[in-house]
Amino acid sequence: MPFPDVKLANRPLHFLYLCDCSGSMAASGKMQALNQAIRQSLPGMAAVARDNPEARVLVRAVRFADHAAWHIETPTPVDQLEWRDLQAGGITAMGEALKLVAAALQTPPMEVRALPPVLVLISDGQPTDDFAAGLEALLRVPWAQKAVRLAIALGHDADLEVLQRFIGSEPATAGRSPRRPLQASNATSLAQYIQWASTAVVGAASMPASRVSETPLEPAAGNIPLPDLPPTVLDPTDDVGPLVW
Amino acid sequence: MNWILPEGASLGFEGLAAPLQIIRGLGGGTQGQVYEVDLQGERLALKWYLPACIARDGGLERRLEASIRATAPNEDFLWPIALLRASPASRPLIRLRQESFGYLMPLRPPAYVGACEHAAGRLAIGLRQVLRACFGLADAFHALHLAGLCYKDVSLGNLFLEPGSGGILICDNDNVAVDGADHGAVLGTPGFMAPEVLLGQARPGADSDLFSLAVLLFRLLTRHDPLKGQMELAIRCLDEPARRRLCGEDPVFIFDPLDDRNRPDPIEHAAALITWPIYPRPLQALFEQTFCRGMKQPSRRALTGQWKQELARTLDRRALCPACGQENFQASGAPALCWSCGAPLPEPITLLLARGAVLAAPDNELHPHHFDALAGEDLRRPLARVVAHPQDHRRLGLRNLSSAAWSAETHDGRVQPVQPGESCSLAALARIQSPSGPIAVQRPTRPSPAA
Ligand SMILES: Nc1ncnc2c1ncn2[C@@H]1O[C@H](COP(=O)(O)OP(=O)(O)O)[C@@H](O)[C@H]1O
Ligand SMILES: [Mg+2]
């Protein structure tokens, strides 16, 4: 006879991409590289979601250029997600994107109970609007304060200072360097970072992984201990990388 | 996935006479990547560590070497077989700048699936199989602890189940160490870690294993977490500090008889409320022992031997509801209702043995420990199994799984041999004499008309 038809209680885990779609993204195939990286990461993300029955992983995406707009507005279970290509063109309304996300993280529409949301901001340039006002609006929202905020800088023109303010400054803890924006200088490293954020980080935020004594367990470690970055695996087929930004 | 070892290539390793062929990558975790490999026609698994993991855990190599020398406590562990370092000729084929190593272990057969499939409710599995898996787990940890070792990182992620039989396999055995010998980096997995380890007051060891084992057993038996009740619902964002409070600073068992602050919510935690009452009182009592008094007093936690005994006894009390067919675990004597459909359960036929009693329900088994006081509970070598008659499922028989003949005695004194592999109908029998000992068949005492 079958085991009683009961399911483990679960909580939603909201995962949001904030994607820079400004005109500069059209240069050297950066936009295509980002579309590819996200699309390629989805099966791995779905597998992590499957392995974490305590979490219901829901994905959304915001695009920003002249204005910010939802690219995927409905929180979508990762196994049902279809990634439509983003198009580049316009300036960099990053502040507006943060405001859009701030509104989405209010309760309601956010659930009363959830796992820490994961916000991934990807940009290759400087905000052209009022970034500070956007960030302030975002960080007033409790769910945004609790969120794991990651930033990926594409190429050398990205504004690292702005991205650092988005992820917040975290003091260096024993044995760990402070968190910095991830710098992707080619398509391969971008894909690795997107894969890391959508698998290892989602795993860490949804179901705790094994702890080693070096990851401090004190609350000071932040609300979610981040997993190690992907190792630099030497890729024999792609030593230079097709694109260098 | 970026594989560190080249799929399809043959690599040479120091101390290994023949090359290993890397068949394919199986998966990657926080510590390393696991590959299916072929060694002279034999399929094995190879775990290859990331340099960051080796750097963090100075005792790793020594621990692995000690485990390899000690050999597996029993066959349910995917135990390290050999430590491998690439030969100079093969080193350039390994796509890492830093030096690293790995170990060989048995390959998990495809029928075994991750235990989280059961937790998520995606596995077709019965209560009997879940209880057998729980027994297997208690048995494996019993063997490990008796060998003076501890596991340190018990969690759902390191357990595999075979849903058809309830067989188990335990992976990630690289944190195993001599209990008390403190050279390991791992602390455990939050949600499974004992409170004293989570709070940094103790290092993981056999006592904290007992806590983690109880959490894992509870999660397999109920599909719920022993600490997630009202107190979890009060948490809006379930992050690290919240988990620390819930599982470390103020942990309260959801069925604590004395502290009702953390009772399950009827809607959010329905799984716990539906499944907990299925299990017999003595089994529930072991959870209470571990999660109430044993929460703060590690030496009071239920021991592996106690779990083995109660889980085996629970399987002995398995009976099927005549109305809905669902599995129940009946207390002896007391009248009972089916937990699933509410129908009254009839008094079952009971097989009385020197060391216990087994209810006659299809698939229930007699084992050496039912006869021999010195035999520890073990489900691997059944001596007999209750079987339903192929034509009439209500007629039950007992199949002789031993290698010697039995003699079966009917009520009217006739004696008949039952050869190995044969079954005898329980309806007419009073007693069976087997080389292991007598099996008395006790029929329900029907209410006799008033004299
Ligand atoms: N012996 C094995 N046979 C087959 N698959 C295995 C074996 N050991 C581990 N795996 C698989 O390899 C993957 C990573 O293994 P694991 O050792 O848990 O990594 P980590 O400890 O780094 O998280 C998992 O998907 C696991 O199921
Ligand atoms: Mg693991």
Short mmCIF file of N, CA and C in Angstrom, two decimals, chain B residues 272-334:
data_model
loop_
_atom_site.label_atom_id
_atom_site.label_comp_id
_atom_site.label_asym_id
_atom_site.label_seq_id
_atom_site.Cartn_x
_atom_site.Cartn_y
_atom_site.Cartn_z
N ALA B 272 2.58 15.81 9.19
CA ALA B 272 2.96 15.29 10.50
C ALA B 272 1.74 14.77 11.25
N LEU B 273 0.63 15.48 11.14
CA LEU B 273 -0.57 15.10 11.90
C LEU B 273 -1.19 13.82 11.36
N ILE B 274 -1.04 13.58 10.05
CA ILE B 274 -1.61 12.37 9.46
C ILE B 274 -0.72 11.16 9.75
N THR B 275 0.58 11.34 9.66
CA THR B 275 1.47 10.17 9.71
C THR B 275 1.87 9.75 11.13
N TRP B 276 2.05 10.69 12.02
CA TRP B 276 2.53 10.36 13.38
C TRP B 276 1.66 9.31 14.06
N PRO B 277 0.30 9.44 14.00
CA PRO B 277 -0.53 8.45 14.71
C PRO B 277 -0.45 7.04 14.14
N ILE B 278 0.15 6.89 12.95
CA ILE B 278 0.25 5.55 12.35
C ILE B 278 1.16 4.66 13.19
N TYR B 279 2.15 5.26 13.85
CA TYR B 279 3.20 4.46 14.45
C TYR B 279 2.91 4.11 15.90
N PRO B 280 3.34 2.90 16.31
CA PRO B 280 3.05 2.43 17.66
C PRO B 280 3.71 3.31 18.73
N ARG B 281 3.09 3.31 19.87
CA ARG B 281 3.55 4.11 21.00
C ARG B 281 5.05 3.93 21.31
N PRO B 282 5.56 2.68 21.38
CA PRO B 282 6.98 2.54 21.76
C PRO B 282 7.94 3.21 20.77
N LEU B 283 7.54 3.24 19.49
CA LEU B 283 8.39 3.90 18.49
C LEU B 283 8.31 5.42 18.68
N GLN B 284 7.10 5.92 18.91
CA GLN B 284 6.95 7.35 19.18
C GLN B 284 7.78 7.76 20.40
N ALA B 285 7.82 6.85 21.39
CA ALA B 285 8.52 7.17 22.64
C ALA B 285 10.02 7.40 22.40
N LEU B 286 10.60 6.70 21.41
CA LEU B 286 12.02 6.91 21.14
C LEU B 286 12.27 8.30 20.56
N PHE B 287 11.32 8.78 19.75
CA PHE B 287 11.46 10.15 19.24
C PHE B 287 11.33 11.14 20.39
N GLU B 288 10.37 10.89 21.29
CA GLU B 288 10.20 11.80 22.43
C GLU B 288 11.47 11.80 23.29
N GLN B 289 12.03 10.62 23.48
CA GLN B 289 13.25 10.53 24.28
C GLN B 289 14.37 11.39 23.67
N THR B 290 14.53 11.28 22.34
CA THR B 290 15.62 11.99 21.68
C THR B 290 15.35 13.48 21.56
N PHE B 291 14.10 13.85 21.26
CA PHE B 291 13.81 15.25 20.96
C PHE B 291 13.29 16.03 22.18
N CYS B 292 13.08 15.37 23.32
CA CYS B 292 12.66 16.13 24.50
C CYS B 292 13.82 16.16 25.48
N ARG B 293 13.98 15.11 26.28
CA ARG B 293 15.08 15.12 27.21
C ARG B 293 16.44 15.12 26.50
N GLY B 294 16.51 14.34 25.40
CA GLY B 294 17.77 14.23 24.67
C GLY B 294 18.14 15.47 23.87
N MET B 295 17.19 16.42 23.76
CA MET B 295 17.49 17.63 22.99
C MET B 295 18.69 18.34 23.59
N LYS B 296 18.68 18.50 24.91
CA LYS B 296 19.76 19.23 25.57
C LYS B 296 20.75 18.28 26.27
N GLN B 297 20.38 17.01 26.41
CA GLN B 297 21.26 16.05 27.09
C GLN B 297 21.64 14.94 26.11
N PRO B 298 22.75 15.15 25.40
CA PRO B 298 23.12 14.20 24.33
C PRO B 298 23.18 12.75 24.80
N SER B 299 23.54 12.50 26.06
CA SER B 299 23.69 11.11 26.48
C SER B 299 22.34 10.44 26.70
N ARG B 300 21.23 11.18 26.64
CA ARG B 300 19.91 10.58 26.85
C ARG B 300 19.22 10.16 25.56
N ARG B 301 19.86 10.43 24.43
CA ARG B 301 19.21 10.13 23.15
C ARG B 301 19.07 8.62 22.91
N ALA B 302 18.01 8.24 22.21
CA ALA B 302 17.81 6.82 21.88
C ALA B 302 19.01 6.31 21.11
N LEU B 303 19.46 5.10 21.44
CA LEU B 303 20.64 4.51 20.82
C LEU B 303 20.25 3.71 19.58
N THR B 304 21.22 3.46 18.72
CA THR B 304 20.94 2.72 17.49
C THR B 304 20.30 1.37 17.78
N GLY B 305 20.74 0.69 18.84
CA GLY B 305 20.19 -0.62 19.19
C GLY B 305 18.71 -0.51 19.55
N GLN B 306 18.33 0.57 20.25
CA GLN B 306 16.92 0.77 20.59
C GLN B 306 16.08 1.00 19.33
N TRP B 307 16.61 1.81 18.41
CA TRP B 307 15.89 2.04 17.16
C TRP B 307 15.71 0.74 16.39
N LYS B 308 16.78 -0.06 16.31
CA LYS B 308 16.69 -1.32 15.58
C LYS B 308 15.58 -2.19 16.17
N GLN B 309 15.58 -2.30 17.50
CA GLN B 309 14.61 -3.16 18.16
C GLN B 309 13.17 -2.67 17.91
N GLU B 310 12.92 -1.38 18.09
CA GLU B 310 11.55 -0.89 17.94
C GLU B 310 11.09 -0.89 16.49
N LEU B 311 12.01 -0.59 15.56
CA LEU B 311 11.62 -0.60 14.15
C LEU B 311 11.31 -2.02 13.71
N ALA B 312 12.10 -2.99 14.18
CA ALA B 312 11.84 -4.39 13.84
C ALA B 312 10.50 -4.82 14.45
N ARG B 313 10.23 -4.42 15.67
CA ARG B 313 8.96 -4.79 16.30
C ARG B 313 7.78 -4.15 15.58
N THR B 314 7.97 -2.93 15.12
CA THR B 314 6.89 -2.26 14.38
C THR B 314 6.55 -3.06 13.12
N LEU B 315 7.58 -3.52 12.43
CA LEU B 315 7.34 -4.34 11.23
C LEU B 315 6.61 -5.63 11.60
N ASP B 316 6.92 -6.19 12.78
CA ASP B 316 6.26 -7.43 13.22
C ASP B 316 4.77 -7.22 13.45
N ARG B 317 4.36 -5.98 13.75
CA ARG B 317 2.95 -5.70 14.06
C ARG B 317 2.16 -5.22 12.87
N ARG B 318 2.74 -5.35 11.68
CA ARG B 318 2.07 -4.85 10.50
C ARG B 318 0.86 -5.72 10.17
N ALA B 319 -0.28 -5.08 9.92
CA ALA B 319 -1.50 -5.77 9.54
C ALA B 319 -2.18 -4.95 8.46
N LEU B 320 -2.96 -5.62 7.59
CA LEU B 320 -3.64 -4.89 6.52
C LEU B 320 -5.10 -4.68 6.89
N CYS B 321 -5.60 -3.49 6.63
CA CYS B 321 -7.01 -3.20 6.91
C CYS B 321 -7.87 -4.00 5.93
N PRO B 322 -8.84 -4.78 6.42
CA PRO B 322 -9.66 -5.57 5.49
C PRO B 322 -10.55 -4.67 4.63
N ALA B 323 -10.84 -3.46 5.08
CA ALA B 323 -11.72 -2.58 4.30
C ALA B 323 -10.96 -1.86 3.19
N CYS B 324 -9.82 -1.26 3.51
CA CYS B 324 -9.13 -0.43 2.49
C CYS B 324 -7.78 -0.99 2.09
N GLY B 325 -7.27 -2.00 2.79
CA GLY B 325 -6.00 -2.60 2.42
C GLY B 325 -4.78 -1.84 2.93
N GLN B 326 -4.98 -0.71 3.59
CA GLN B 326 -3.84 0.08 4.04
C GLN B 326 -3.10 -0.65 5.17
N GLU B 327 -1.81 -0.34 5.27
CA GLU B 327 -0.97 -0.97 6.30
C GLU B 327 -1.19 -0.28 7.65
N ASN B 328 -1.39 -1.10 8.68
CA ASN B 328 -1.53 -0.60 10.05
C ASN B 328 -0.52 -1.31 10.92
N PHE B 329 -0.23 -0.72 12.06
CA PHE B 329 0.71 -1.35 13.00
C PHE B 329 -0.03 -1.51 14.31
N GLN B 330 -0.50 -2.74 14.55
CA GLN B 330 -1.46 -2.98 15.61
C GLN B 330 -0.79 -3.28 16.94
N ALA B 331 -1.27 -2.60 17.97
CA ALA B 331 -0.79 -2.94 19.31
C ALA B 331 -1.44 -4.26 19.70
N SER B 332 -0.73 -5.06 20.48
CA SER B 332 -1.28 -6.37 20.82
C SER B 332 -2.46 -6.21 21.77
N GLY B 333 -3.50 -6.99 21.50
CA GLY B 333 -4.63 -7.01 22.41
C GLY B 333 -5.67 -5.92 22.15
N ALA B 334 -5.23 -4.67 22.16
CA ALA B 334 -6.19 -3.57 22.11
C ALA B 334 -6.96 -3.55 20.79
#
